[in-house]
């Protein structure tokens, strides 16, 4: 029965989309948004920001946590977030700059 309902759903959903009713809002893709907000250089800016974030995430692992512990806490949070090093993806305690910052006090 479960498979019959799945098949019915997958057959009815395309029919509902193809029924000819136009959506209220036209779909917007990322390329259009980048062009609207960044002008003709929006795509180039997005590409360079992406490259910079990938490079930062690779370089961050080479920086000792003792060096980052000298920075303000809010800046550590921003840099760790940009390096995708927060939450469950975070470092172990001995590699966390906030741990070194708290251990000093």
Coordinates of C-alpha atoms in Angstrom, one line a residue:
X1 CA 0.0 0.0 0.0
X2 CA 2.8 2.3 0.9
X3 CA 4.4 1.8 -2.6
X4 CA 1.1 2.4 -4.3
X5 CA 0.7 5.7 -2.5
X6 CA 4.3 6.7 -3.5
X7 CA 3.6 5.9 -7.2
X8 CA 0.4 7.8 -7.1
X9 CA 2.1 10.8 -5.6
X10 CA 4.9 10.8 -8.1
X11 CA 2.3 10.5 -10.9
X12 CA 0.0 13.2 -9.6
X13 CA 2.6 15.8 -8.6
X14 CA 3.9 16.4 -12.2
X15 CA 0.4 16.5 -13.5
X16 CA -0.5 19.2 -10.9
X17 CA 2.5 21.3 -12.0
X18 CA 1.7 20.8 -15.7
X19 CA -1.9 21.8 -15.3
X20 CA -1.1 25.3 -16.5
X21 CA -1.7 27.3 -13.3
X22 CA 1.0 30.0 -13.1
X23 CA 2.7 30.5 -9.8
X24 CA 2.1 33.9 -8.1
X25 CA 5.8 34.7 -7.9
X26 CA 8.2 33.9 -10.7
X27 CA 11.0 31.6 -9.7
X28 CA 14.3 33.3 -9.1
X29 CA 17.6 31.5 -9.4
X30 CA 21.0 32.4 -7.8
X31 CA 22.5 33.7 -11.1
X32 CA 19.6 36.3 -11.4
X33 CA 20.0 37.3 -7.8
X34 CA 23.8 37.8 -8.2
X35 CA 23.2 39.9 -11.3
X36 CA 20.6 42.0 -9.6
X37 CA 22.5 42.7 -6.4
X38 CA 26.1 42.7 -7.8
X39 CA 25.5 44.1 -11.3
X40 CA 27.6 42.6 -14.0
X41 CA 30.3 41.6 -11.5
X42 CA 28.0 39.7 -9.1
X43 CA 29.0 36.3 -10.4
X44 CA 32.7 37.2 -10.2
X45 CA 32.4 38.6 -6.7
X46 CA 30.6 35.4 -5.6
X47 CA 33.3 33.3 -7.1
X48 CA 36.1 35.2 -5.4
X49 CA 34.3 35.1 -2.0
X50 CA 33.8 31.3 -2.4
X51 CA 37.5 30.8 -3.2
X52 CA 38.5 33.0 -0.3
X53 CA 36.3 30.9 2.1
X54 CA 37.7 27.6 0.8
X55 CA 41.3 28.9 1.2
X56 CA 40.5 30.2 4.7
X57 CA 39.0 26.8 5.8
X58 CA 42.2 25.1 4.6
X59 CA 44.6 27.7 6.1
X60 CA 42.8 27.7 9.5
X61 CA 43.9 24.2 10.3
X62 CA 47.5 25.3 10.1
X63 CA 47.2 28.2 12.6
X64 CA 47.9 27.2 16.2
X65 CA 45.0 27.8 18.5
X66 CA 47.3 29.7 20.9
X67 CA 47.6 32.4 18.2
X68 CA 43.9 32.7 17.7
X69 CA 43.3 32.8 21.4
X70 CA 44.9 36.3 21.5
X71 CA 42.0 37.6 19.4
X72 CA 38.6 38.9 20.8
X73 CA 36.0 36.2 21.4
X74 CA 33.6 37.6 18.8
X75 CA 36.4 37.5 16.1
X76 CA 37.2 34.0 17.0
X77 CA 33.6 33.0 16.6
X78 CA 33.4 34.7 13.2
X79 CA 36.6 33.1 11.9
X80 CA 35.7 29.7 13.2
X81 CA 32.2 30.0 11.5
X82 CA 33.8 31.1 8.2
X83 CA 36.1 28.1 8.4
X84 CA 33.1 25.8 9.0
X85 CA 34.6 24.9 12.4
X86 CA 31.6 25.5 14.7
X87 CA 29.0 23.2 16.3
X88 CA 29.4 19.5 15.7
X89 CA 32.1 20.2 13.2
X90 CA 34.2 22.0 15.8
X91 CA 37.7 21.1 16.9
X92 CA 38.5 19.0 19.9
X93 CA 39.0 21.0 23.1
X94 CA 42.8 21.0 22.8
X95 CA 42.5 22.6 19.4
X96 CA 39.9 25.2 20.3
X97 CA 41.2 28.8 20.7
X98 CA 38.4 29.6 23.2
X99 CA 39.7 26.8 25.4
X100 CA 43.1 28.4 25.5
X101 CA 41.6 31.8 26.1
X102 CA 39.6 30.5 29.1
X103 CA 42.6 28.6 30.5
X104 CA 44.6 31.8 30.7
X105 CA 42.1 33.5 33.0

